[in-house]
Amino acid sequence: MIRAVPIGIGHYLPERVVENAEFEATLDTSDEWIRARSGIERRHFAAEGETTSQMAVAAAQAALKMAGLTAADIDAIVVATSTPDLTFPSAATMVQAGLGMEGGFAFDVQAVCAGFVYALANANALVVSGQARRVLVIGAETFSRIMDWTDRGTCVLFGDGAGALILEGREEAGTPADRGILATDLHSDGRYRDLLYVDGGVSSSQTTGVLRMEGREVFRHAVEKLAETAHAALEKAGLGAADVDWVVPHQANLRIITRTAQKMGVDMDRVVVTVQDHGNTSAASIPLALSVGVARGQIKPGDLLVAEAIGGGLAWGSVVMRW
Ligand code: UT7
């Protein structure tokens, strides 16, 4: 059977690094509080004029380089983002042009922090169904543009960046030992809209809006739902927690990451953690963690990975993939 196999990964982080202590000047907060409650120590913020699609192009170029490919070898681009450059066209078509591609097709996926997991599931379906052979899957965000800088409960948590993964359709045996995406598990429940949302938009206020979050409630749902979806995806793949080499979680909060790993029955030395350096980069966080995990020498060919994420919607899910 055809599997969507990862063949290249790359990332881009904007130059400006903001340490927790910088927020102490303008907010009633502290480095100690932010570290203790979230695990975040610093984050990157895009420069003035630097856009989501520009960061996505830089990440894509790094992934293409690693795969030894050029943009002409790509059939489709899927960008997961909630912070596109414009309302339309899609960030993905801007990436397509930015890479100098004249063929193929490109579109965005919007599932907030679960966006990259949703994008992977969609890209996998394109590959497995024969609609595309090589798909560039990108998570890219500029959440610094939708912060309320007076809300200490949110503005200290988020960051900007982009990560890109290239999937290629390859003939595999059809067993859990295959390389590539082995299972996906997606969920959403729109009744939880008010827990995490942006208070502006095209058809409502004609403004961009800023992020609003009931942190404690989102935390509760995350701890409950992430281990559940990870287990479900592993079961679909015919595998269990003992088979997992690396959990690559959405990087929102170290306490969520730790509790989810505990519930999954996976030790923290098998979890890729980047939240301390990136903060929460929403749809970019998993591809950033994948790219950093590979660069650190943690993730190696043949390793079994579980990526899991939850965010606004609520929308959540997971992907089981052999590197
Ligand atoms: O990526 C999408 C998914 N998002 C998430 O997964 C985020 C989930 N939520 C969280 O990560 C955590 O809930 C937060 C990090 C947002 C907050 O941590 P918490 O332990 O749940 O704190 P809390 O909201 O219960 O707030 C505790 C206290 C409050 O003060 P009072 O009411 O107890 O007096 C807050 O006002 O901490 C206060 N607080 C702060 N204090 C210093 C909130 N933000 C800050 C801050 N600095 N930045």
mmCIF file of C-alpha atoms and ligand atoms in Angstrom:
data_model
loop_
_atom_site.group_PDB
_atom_site.id
_atom_site.type_symbol
_atom_site.label_atom_id
_atom_site.label_comp_id
_atom_site.label_asym_id
_atom_site.label_seq_id
_atom_site.Cartn_x
_atom_site.Cartn_y
_atom_site.Cartn_z
ATOM 1 C CA MET A 1 0.000 0.000 0.000
ATOM 2 C CA ILE A 2 0.976 3.644 -0.439
ATOM 3 C CA ARG A 3 2.101 5.432 2.738
ATOM 4 C CA ALA A 4 2.865 9.147 3.143
ATOM 5 C CA VAL A 5 6.502 9.004 4.256
ATOM 6 C CA PRO A 6 8.390 12.003 5.769
ATOM 7 C CA ILE A 7 11.427 12.873 3.631
ATOM 8 C CA GLY A 8 12.365 16.386 4.762
ATOM 9 C CA ILE A 9 11.815 18.745 7.687
ATOM 10 C CA GLY A 10 12.810 22.335 8.362
ATOM 11 C CA HIS A 11 11.884 25.350 10.421
ATOM 12 C CA TYR A 12 12.208 29.091 10.699
ATOM 13 C CA LEU A 13 12.146 31.263 13.820
ATOM 14 C CA PRO A 14 12.133 35.063 13.640
ATOM 15 C CA GLU A 15 15.289 36.751 14.848
ATOM 16 C CA ARG A 16 13.816 38.632 17.815
ATOM 17 C CA VAL A 17 13.876 36.619 21.056
ATOM 18 C CA VAL A 18 11.781 37.915 23.942
ATOM 19 C CA GLU A 19 12.672 36.636 27.425
ATOM 20 C CA ASN A 20 9.984 36.361 30.116
ATOM 21 C CA ALA A 21 11.586 39.183 32.091
ATOM 22 C CA GLU A 22 10.708 41.670 29.303
ATOM 23 C CA PHE A 23 7.029 41.386 30.277
ATOM 24 C CA GLU A 24 7.789 42.471 33.850
ATOM 25 C CA ALA A 25 8.168 46.076 32.637
ATOM 26 C CA THR A 26 4.572 46.374 31.380
ATOM 27 C CA LEU A 27 2.556 43.677 33.196
ATOM 28 C CA ASP A 28 1.953 42.444 36.742
ATOM 29 C CA THR A 29 3.823 39.209 36.024
ATOM 30 C CA SER A 30 7.187 37.572 36.656
ATOM 31 C CA ASP A 31 9.657 35.233 35.003
ATOM 32 C CA GLU A 32 9.066 32.829 37.949
ATOM 33 C CA TRP A 33 5.286 32.716 37.409
ATOM 34 C CA ILE A 34 5.537 32.162 33.651
ATOM 35 C CA ARG A 35 8.165 29.391 34.052
ATOM 36 C CA ALA A 36 6.335 27.668 36.893
ATOM 37 C CA ARG A 37 2.842 27.733 35.350
ATOM 38 C CA SER A 38 3.729 27.174 31.663
ATOM 39 C CA GLY A 39 7.369 26.063 31.321
ATOM 40 C CA ILE A 40 7.960 28.941 28.888
ATOM 41 C CA GLU A 41 11.239 30.888 29.214
ATOM 42 C CA ARG A 42 11.353 32.811 25.917
ATOM 43 C CA ARG A 43 9.628 33.086 22.541
ATOM 44 C CA HIS A 44 10.360 34.585 19.104
ATOM 45 C CA PHE A 45 8.355 37.488 17.682
ATOM 46 C CA ALA A 46 8.182 38.331 13.966
ATOM 47 C CA ALA A 47 9.749 41.615 12.881
ATOM 48 C CA GLU A 48 7.549 44.467 11.741
ATOM 49 C CA GLY A 49 6.346 43.588 8.251
ATOM 50 C CA GLU A 50 7.425 39.941 8.539
ATOM 51 C CA THR A 51 4.478 37.729 7.594
ATOM 52 C CA THR A 52 3.279 34.188 8.151
ATOM 53 C CA SER A 53 3.804 33.221 4.498
ATOM 54 C CA GLN A 54 7.366 34.595 4.519
ATOM 55 C CA MET A 55 8.230 32.473 7.550
ATOM 56 C CA ALA A 56 6.519 29.489 5.917
ATOM 57 C CA VAL A 57 8.623 29.919 2.763
ATOM 58 C CA ALA A 58 11.838 29.939 4.836
ATOM 59 C CA ALA A 59 10.806 26.748 6.663
ATOM 60 C CA ALA A 60 9.801 25.113 3.356
ATOM 61 C CA GLN A 61 13.153 25.960 1.788
ATOM 62 C CA ALA A 62 14.939 24.249 4.694
ATOM 63 C CA ALA A 63 12.745 21.142 4.314
ATOM 64 C CA LEU A 64 13.316 21.030 0.533
ATOM 65 C CA LYS A 65 17.060 21.289 1.114
ATOM 66 C CA MET A 66 17.031 18.366 3.535
ATOM 67 C CA ALA A 67 14.970 16.268 1.086
ATOM 68 C CA GLY A 68 17.292 17.184 -1.806
ATOM 69 C CA LEU A 69 14.328 18.508 -3.795
ATOM 70 C CA THR A 70 13.280 21.734 -5.479
ATOM 71 C CA ALA A 71 9.836 23.341 -5.394
ATOM 72 C CA ALA A 72 9.125 21.886 -8.853
ATOM 73 C CA ASP A 73 9.110 18.407 -7.245
ATOM 74 C CA ILE A 74 6.139 19.295 -4.987
ATOM 75 C CA ASP A 75 2.544 18.532 -6.056
ATOM 76 C CA ALA A 76 0.623 20.223 -3.247
ATOM 77 C CA ILE A 77 1.061 22.618 -0.324
ATOM 78 C CA VAL A 78 -1.072 22.551 2.816
ATOM 79 C CA VAL A 79 -0.523 25.393 5.279
ATOM 80 C CA ALA A 80 -1.998 25.165 8.770
ATOM 81 C CA THR A 81 -2.475 28.679 10.113
ATOM 82 C CA SER A 82 -4.939 30.878 11.975
ATOM 83 C CA THR A 83 -2.895 34.011 11.273
ATOM 84 C CA PRO A 84 -2.626 34.250 7.451
ATOM 85 C CA ASP A 85 -1.165 37.364 5.804
ATOM 86 C CA LEU A 86 -4.573 38.324 4.361
ATOM 87 C CA THR A 87 -8.167 37.104 4.671
ATOM 88 C CA PHE A 88 -7.596 35.705 1.187
ATOM 89 C CA PRO A 89 -5.882 34.393 -0.884
ATOM 90 C CA SER A 90 -4.615 31.546 1.251
ATOM 91 C CA ALA A 91 -1.178 31.690 2.849
ATOM 92 C CA ALA A 92 -0.501 28.437 0.976
ATOM 93 C CA THR A 93 -0.821 30.082 -2.450
ATOM 94 C CA MET A 94 1.509 32.846 -1.263
ATOM 95 C CA VAL A 95 4.010 30.174 -0.221
ATOM 96 C CA GLN A 96 3.573 28.548 -3.649
ATOM 97 C CA ALA A 97 4.481 31.822 -5.359
ATOM 98 C CA GLY A 98 7.262 32.499 -2.838
ATOM 99 C CA LEU A 99 8.867 29.172 -3.712
ATOM 100 C CA GLY A 100 8.597 29.931 -7.437
ATOM 101 C CA MET A 101 6.135 27.091 -8.104
ATOM 102 C CA GLU A 102 4.029 27.329 -11.246
ATOM 103 C CA GLY A 103 2.185 24.011 -10.909
ATOM 104 C CA GLY A 104 0.391 21.974 -8.297
ATOM 105 C CA PHE A 105 -2.227 23.229 -5.845
ATOM 106 C CA ALA A 106 -2.200 24.894 -2.439
ATOM 107 C CA PHE A 107 -4.684 25.572 0.349
ATOM 108 C CA ASP A 108 -4.888 26.482 4.044
ATOM 109 C CA VAL A 109 -6.268 24.456 6.933
ATOM 110 C CA GLN A 110 -7.637 26.303 9.959
ATOM 111 C CA ALA A 111 -7.866 24.248 13.142
ATOM 112 C CA VAL A 112 -5.920 26.637 15.388
ATOM 113 C CA CYS A 113 -3.419 24.765 17.622
ATOM 114 C CA ALA A 114 -4.579 21.411 16.214
ATOM 115 C CA GLY A 115 -3.932 22.762 12.703
ATOM 116 C CA PHE A 116 -0.791 20.794 11.935
ATOM 117 C CA VAL A 117 -2.360 17.496 12.972
ATOM 118 C CA TYR A 118 -5.381 18.309 10.762
ATOM 119 C CA ALA A 119 -3.068 19.330 7.893
ATOM 120 C CA LEU A 120 -1.116 16.069 8.203
ATOM 121 C CA ALA A 121 -4.342 14.042 8.100
ATOM 122 C CA ASN A 122 -5.445 15.932 4.967
ATOM 123 C CA ALA A 123 -2.049 15.600 3.285
ATOM 124 C CA ASN A 124 -2.002 11.900 4.124
ATOM 125 C CA ALA A 125 -5.405 11.487 2.465
ATOM 126 C CA LEU A 126 -4.168 13.298 -0.674
ATOM 127 C CA VAL A 127 -1.150 10.994 -0.898
ATOM 128 C CA VAL A 128 -2.921 7.727 -0.097
ATOM 129 C CA SER A 129 -5.730 8.507 -2.576
ATOM 130 C CA GLY A 130 -3.207 9.264 -5.322
ATOM 131 C CA GLN A 131 -4.151 12.945 -5.728
ATOM 132 C CA ALA A 132 -0.613 14.081 -4.938
ATOM 133 C CA ARG A 133 2.727 12.286 -4.620
ATOM 134 C CA ARG A 134 4.706 14.873 -2.685
ATOM 135 C CA VAL A 135 2.994 17.254 -0.285
ATOM 136 C CA LEU A 136 4.595 20.110 1.606
ATOM 137 C CA VAL A 137 2.820 20.409 4.964
ATOM 138 C CA ILE A 138 3.512 23.615 6.865
ATOM 139 C CA GLY A 139 2.472 25.083 10.204
ATOM 140 C CA ALA A 140 3.133 28.837 10.368
ATOM 141 C CA GLU A 141 1.855 31.511 12.740
ATOM 142 C CA THR A 142 2.280 35.120 13.818
ATOM 143 C CA PHE A 143 0.254 34.984 17.042
ATOM 144 C CA SER A 144 2.072 38.121 18.248
ATOM 145 C CA ARG A 145 -0.321 40.002 15.916
ATOM 146 C CA ILE A 146 -3.470 38.849 17.755
ATOM 147 C CA MET A 147 -2.393 39.405 21.376
ATOM 148 C CA ASP A 148 -4.036 41.678 23.910
ATOM 149 C CA TRP A 149 -0.829 43.069 25.434
ATOM 150 C CA THR A 150 -2.710 44.059 28.585
ATOM 151 C CA ASP A 151 -3.923 40.478 29.270
ATOM 152 C CA ARG A 152 -1.214 38.728 31.299
ATOM 153 C CA GLY A 153 -3.188 35.473 31.125
ATOM 154 C CA THR A 154 -2.523 35.129 27.388
ATOM 155 C CA CYS A 155 0.121 37.485 25.970
ATOM 156 C CA VAL A 156 3.051 35.854 27.790
ATOM 157 C CA LEU A 157 2.237 32.413 26.351
ATOM 158 C CA PHE A 158 2.420 32.718 22.566
ATOM 159 C CA GLY A 159 5.162 33.063 19.965
ATOM 160 C CA ASP A 160 5.778 33.137 16.206
ATOM 161 C CA GLY A 161 7.474 30.700 13.851
ATOM 162 C CA ALA A 162 7.067 28.094 11.121
ATOM 163 C CA GLY A 163 7.873 24.439 10.500
ATOM 164 C CA ALA A 164 7.592 22.432 7.272
ATOM 165 C CA LEU A 165 7.453 18.714 6.552
ATOM 166 C CA ILE A 166 7.565 17.005 3.146
ATOM 167 C CA LEU A 167 5.584 13.793 2.705
ATOM 168 C CA GLU A 168 6.159 11.455 -0.243
ATOM 169 C CA GLY A 169 3.955 8.554 -1.340
ATOM 170 C CA ARG A 170 5.938 5.328 -1.182
ATOM 171 C CA GLU A 171 4.978 1.691 -1.565
ATOM 172 C CA GLU A 172 5.126 0.024 1.873
ATOM 173 C CA ALA A 173 4.137 -3.427 3.178
ATOM 174 C CA GLY A 174 0.958 -2.297 4.947
ATOM 175 C CA THR A 175 2.136 -3.257 8.456
ATOM 176 C CA PRO A 176 2.787 -1.238 11.664
ATOM 177 C CA ALA A 177 6.516 -1.525 10.829
ATOM 178 C CA ASP A 178 6.034 0.671 7.719
ATOM 179 C CA ARG A 179 7.573 4.109 7.470
ATOM 180 C CA GLY A 180 5.140 7.010 7.094
ATOM 181 C CA ILE A 181 1.787 8.000 8.531
ATOM 182 C CA LEU A 182 0.208 4.916 10.119
ATOM 183 C CA ALA A 183 -2.945 6.408 11.666
ATOM 184 C CA THR A 184 -4.754 9.682 12.324
ATOM 185 C CA ASP A 185 -7.465 10.584 14.849
ATOM 186 C CA LEU A 186 -9.367 13.901 14.613
ATOM 187 C CA HIS A 187 -12.062 15.438 16.822
ATOM 188 C CA SER A 188 -13.787 18.763 17.368
ATOM 189 C CA ASP A 189 -16.622 20.073 19.513
ATOM 190 C CA GLY A 190 -17.905 23.529 18.578
ATOM 191 C CA ARG A 191 -19.878 23.854 21.794
ATOM 192 C CA TYR A 192 -16.604 24.944 23.433
ATOM 193 C CA ARG A 193 -16.197 27.982 21.171
ATOM 194 C CA ASP A 194 -16.028 30.476 24.035
ATOM 195 C CA LEU A 195 -13.074 28.814 25.800
ATOM 196 C CA LEU A 196 -10.552 29.966 23.206
ATOM 197 C CA TYR A 197 -11.332 32.372 20.366
ATOM 198 C CA VAL A 198 -10.382 35.626 18.652
ATOM 199 C CA ASP A 199 -12.917 38.407 19.264
ATOM 200 C CA GLY A 200 -12.982 39.761 15.720
ATOM 201 C CA GLY A 201 -13.393 38.560 12.167
ATOM 202 C CA VAL A 202 -14.539 39.239 8.628
ATOM 203 C CA SER A 203 -18.256 38.501 8.832
ATOM 204 C CA SER A 204 -18.775 39.686 12.402
ATOM 205 C CA SER A 205 -16.783 42.801 13.289
ATOM 206 C CA GLN A 206 -14.600 43.415 10.207
ATOM 207 C CA THR A 207 -11.635 43.620 12.575
ATOM 208 C CA THR A 208 -8.788 41.215 13.210
ATOM 209 C CA GLY A 209 -9.545 40.876 16.902
ATOM 210 C CA VAL A 210 -7.411 39.565 19.765
ATOM 211 C CA LEU A 211 -7.129 36.171 21.431
ATOM 212 C CA ARG A 212 -9.365 35.383 24.417
ATOM 213 C CA MET A 213 -8.847 32.268 26.525
ATOM 214 C CA GLU A 214 -10.274 30.587 29.600
ATOM 215 C CA GLY A 215 -6.867 29.092 30.391
ATOM 216 C CA ARG A 216 -7.890 26.856 33.265
ATOM 217 C CA GLU A 217 -10.777 25.285 31.321
ATOM 218 C CA VAL A 218 -8.662 24.699 28.197
ATOM 219 C CA PHE A 219 -6.042 23.108 30.447
ATOM 220 C CA ARG A 220 -8.650 20.715 31.864
ATOM 221 C CA HIS A 221 -9.848 19.649 28.394
ATOM 222 C CA ALA A 222 -6.270 19.247 27.160
ATOM 223 C CA VAL A 223 -5.295 16.902 29.967
ATOM 224 C CA GLU A 224 -8.471 14.856 29.421
ATOM 225 C CA LYS A 225 -8.500 14.680 25.630
ATOM 226 C CA LEU A 226 -4.869 14.479 24.465
ATOM 227 C CA ALA A 227 -3.940 11.114 25.977
ATOM 228 C CA GLU A 228 -7.297 9.759 24.780
ATOM 229 C CA THR A 229 -6.708 10.733 21.135
ATOM 230 C CA ALA A 230 -3.090 9.502 21.260
ATOM 231 C CA HIS A 231 -4.272 6.106 22.522
ATOM 232 C CA ALA A 232 -6.980 5.963 19.844
ATOM 233 C CA ALA A 233 -4.491 6.695 17.042
ATOM 234 C CA LEU A 234 -2.019 4.104 18.369
ATOM 235 C CA GLU A 235 -4.802 1.521 18.528
ATOM 236 C CA LYS A 236 -5.810 2.281 14.913
ATOM 237 C CA ALA A 237 -2.161 1.725 13.928
ATOM 238 C CA GLY A 238 -2.083 -1.611 15.752
ATOM 239 C CA LEU A 239 0.471 -0.270 18.239
ATOM 240 C CA GLY A 240 0.687 0.672 21.918
ATOM 241 C CA ALA A 241 2.461 3.140 24.205
ATOM 242 C CA ALA A 242 5.431 0.762 24.614
ATOM 243 C CA ASP A 243 6.118 1.067 20.862
ATOM 244 C CA VAL A 244 6.451 4.869 20.995
ATOM 245 C CA ASP A 245 9.965 6.274 20.560
ATOM 246 C CA TRP A 246 8.949 9.952 20.711
ATOM 247 C CA VAL A 247 5.840 11.881 21.626
ATOM 248 C CA VAL A 248 5.900 15.180 19.724
ATOM 249 C CA PRO A 249 3.207 17.183 21.512
ATOM 250 C CA HIS A 250 1.701 20.565 20.796
ATOM 251 C CA GLN A 251 3.869 22.917 22.867
ATOM 252 C CA ALA A 252 1.393 24.977 24.901
ATOM 253 C CA ASN A 253 2.295 24.235 28.499
ATOM 254 C CA LEU A 254 4.922 21.961 30.047
ATOM 255 C CA ARG A 255 2.424 20.847 32.703
ATOM 256 C CA ILE A 256 -0.019 19.674 29.993
ATOM 257 C CA ILE A 257 2.824 17.917 28.151
ATOM 258 C CA THR A 258 3.971 16.148 31.337
ATOM 259 C CA ARG A 259 0.494 15.064 32.445
ATOM 260 C CA THR A 260 -0.378 13.802 28.969
ATOM 261 C CA ALA A 261 2.826 11.750 28.822
ATOM 262 C CA GLN A 262 2.023 10.324 32.269
ATOM 263 C CA LYS A 263 -1.496 9.376 31.155
ATOM 264 C CA MET A 264 -0.109 7.816 27.980
ATOM 265 C CA GLY A 265 2.385 5.800 30.011
ATOM 266 C CA VAL A 266 5.391 7.342 28.249
ATOM 267 C CA ASP A 267 8.418 8.660 30.194
ATOM 268 C CA MET A 268 9.390 12.316 29.726
ATOM 269 C CA ASP A 269 12.755 11.255 28.252
ATOM 270 C CA ARG A 270 10.729 10.121 25.216
ATOM 271 C CA VAL A 271 8.971 13.477 24.763
ATOM 272 C CA VAL A 272 10.314 16.270 22.525
ATOM 273 C CA VAL A 273 10.031 19.526 24.503
ATOM 274 C CA THR A 274 10.628 22.944 22.930
ATOM 275 C CA VAL A 275 8.029 25.042 24.772
ATOM 276 C CA GLN A 276 10.746 26.686 26.894
ATOM 277 C CA ASP A 277 12.301 28.297 23.792
ATOM 278 C CA HIS A 278 9.309 28.839 21.465
ATOM 279 C CA GLY A 279 6.279 29.399 23.703
ATOM 280 C CA ASN A 280 2.982 28.362 22.137
ATOM 281 C CA THR A 281 3.265 28.829 18.353
ATOM 282 C CA SER A 282 -0.142 27.234 17.689
ATOM 283 C CA ALA A 283 -0.123 25.296 14.383
ATOM 284 C CA ALA A 284 3.646 25.789 14.034
ATOM 285 C CA SER A 285 4.533 24.114 17.319
ATOM 286 C CA ILE A 286 4.544 20.451 16.229
ATOM 287 C CA PRO A 287 6.555 20.907 13.006
ATOM 288 C CA LEU A 288 8.954 23.171 14.935
ATOM 289 C CA ALA A 289 9.356 20.461 17.593
ATOM 290 C CA LEU A 290 9.820 17.780 14.908
ATOM 291 C CA SER A 291 12.497 19.839 13.187
ATOM 292 C CA VAL A 292 14.315 20.657 16.428
ATOM 293 C CA GLY A 293 13.988 17.007 17.561
ATOM 294 C CA VAL A 294 15.680 15.854 14.349
ATOM 295 C CA ALA A 295 18.364 18.562 14.568
ATOM 296 C CA ARG A 296 19.116 17.583 18.205
ATOM 297 C CA GLY A 297 19.583 13.959 17.083
ATOM 298 C CA GLN A 298 16.610 12.777 19.183
ATOM 299 C CA ILE A 299 14.379 11.634 16.282
ATOM 300 C CA LYS A 300 16.040 9.055 14.002
ATOM 301 C CA PRO A 301 14.890 7.142 10.910
ATOM 302 C CA GLY A 302 12.603 4.269 11.904
ATOM 303 C CA ASP A 303 11.444 5.917 15.160
ATOM 304 C CA LEU A 304 7.742 5.720 15.976
ATOM 305 C CA LEU A 305 6.285 9.181 16.678
ATOM 306 C CA VAL A 306 2.966 10.326 18.102
ATOM 307 C CA ALA A 307 2.010 13.960 17.524
ATOM 308 C CA GLU A 308 -0.974 15.279 19.507
ATOM 309 C CA ALA A 309 -2.589 18.718 19.804
ATOM 310 C CA ILE A 310 -5.645 20.628 21.031
ATOM 311 C CA GLY A 311 -6.791 24.193 20.512
ATOM 312 C CA GLY A 312 -9.607 26.587 19.702
ATOM 313 C CA GLY A 313 -12.861 25.022 18.563
ATOM 314 C CA LEU A 314 -12.228 22.999 20.529
ATOM 315 C CA ALA A 315 -10.409 20.928 17.905
ATOM 316 C CA TRP A 316 -7.961 18.163 18.755
ATOM 317 C CA GLY A 317 -6.340 15.060 17.359
ATOM 318 C CA SER A 318 -3.226 12.996 16.840
ATOM 319 C CA VAL A 319 -1.078 11.358 14.195
ATOM 320 C CA VAL A 320 1.045 8.213 14.482
ATOM 321 C CA MET A 321 3.971 8.227 12.075
ATOM 322 C CA ARG A 322 7.163 6.244 11.609
ATOM 323 C CA TRP A 323 10.071 8.578 10.762
HETATM 324 O O1 UT7 B 1 -2.623 26.087 22.481
HETATM 325 C C1 UT7 B 1 -3.994 26.103 22.712
HETATM 326 C C2 UT7 B 1 -4.288 25.478 23.990
HETATM 327 N N1 UT7 B 1 -3.965 26.367 25.066
HETATM 328 C C3 UT7 B 1 -3.526 25.847 26.187
HETATM 329 O O2 UT7 B 1 -3.289 24.658 26.242
HETATM 330 C C4 UT7 B 1 -3.414 26.714 27.383
HETATM 331 C C5 UT7 B 1 -4.019 25.994 28.566
HETATM 332 N N2 UT7 B 1 -3.927 26.715 29.792
HETATM 333 C C6 UT7 B 1 -2.759 26.963 30.429
HETATM 334 O O3 UT7 B 1 -1.695 26.665 29.937
HETATM 335 C C7 UT7 B 1 -2.829 27.545 31.821
HETATM 336 O O4 UT7 B 1 -4.173 27.520 32.252
HETATM 337 C C8 UT7 B 1 -2.271 28.986 31.909
HETATM 338 C C9 UT7 B 1 -0.751 28.969 31.765
HETATM 339 C C10 UT7 B 1 -2.915 29.853 30.873
HETATM 340 C C11 UT7 B 1 -2.597 29.569 33.298
HETATM 341 O O5 UT7 B 1 -2.107 28.743 34.331
HETATM 342 P P1 UT7 B 1 -3.045 28.315 35.539
HETATM 343 O O6 UT7 B 1 -2.220 27.570 36.473
HETATM 344 O O7 UT7 B 1 -4.244 27.622 34.950
HETATM 345 O O8 UT7 B 1 -3.407 29.685 36.174
HETATM 346 P P2 UT7 B 1 -4.851 30.338 36.378
HETATM 347 O O9 UT7 B 1 -5.419 30.771 35.085
HETATM 348 O O10 UT7 B 1 -5.653 29.428 37.226
HETATM 349 O O11 UT7 B 1 -4.454 31.605 37.194
HETATM 350 C C12 UT7 B 1 -3.907 31.540 38.515
HETATM 351 C C13 UT7 B 1 -3.579 32.931 38.978
HETATM 352 C C14 UT7 B 1 -4.715 33.917 38.769
HETATM 353 O O12 UT7 B 1 -4.751 34.790 39.851
HETATM 354 P P3 UT7 B 1 -5.860 34.601 41.000
HETATM 355 O O13 UT7 B 1 -7.176 34.702 40.286
HETATM 356 O O14 UT7 B 1 -5.601 33.233 41.556
HETATM 357 O O15 UT7 B 1 -5.543 35.722 41.911
HETATM 358 C C15 UT7 B 1 -4.304 34.681 37.548
HETATM 359 O O16 UT7 B 1 -4.830 35.977 37.503
HETATM 360 O O17 UT7 B 1 -2.480 33.444 38.231
HETATM 361 C C16 UT7 B 1 -2.814 34.725 37.703
HETATM 362 N N3 UT7 B 1 -2.096 34.918 36.443
HETATM 363 C C17 UT7 B 1 -0.857 35.430 36.391
HETATM 364 N N4 UT7 B 1 -0.014 35.838 37.343
HETATM 365 C C18 UT7 B 1 1.184 36.290 36.958
HETATM 366 C C19 UT7 B 1 -2.513 34.658 35.193
HETATM 367 N N5 UT7 B 1 -1.554 34.989 34.304
HETATM 368 C C20 UT7 B 1 -0.525 35.465 35.024
HETATM 369 C C21 UT7 B 1 0.743 35.964 34.694
HETATM 370 N N6 UT7 B 1 1.553 36.357 35.679
HETATM 371 N N7 UT7 B 1 1.173 36.037 33.397
#
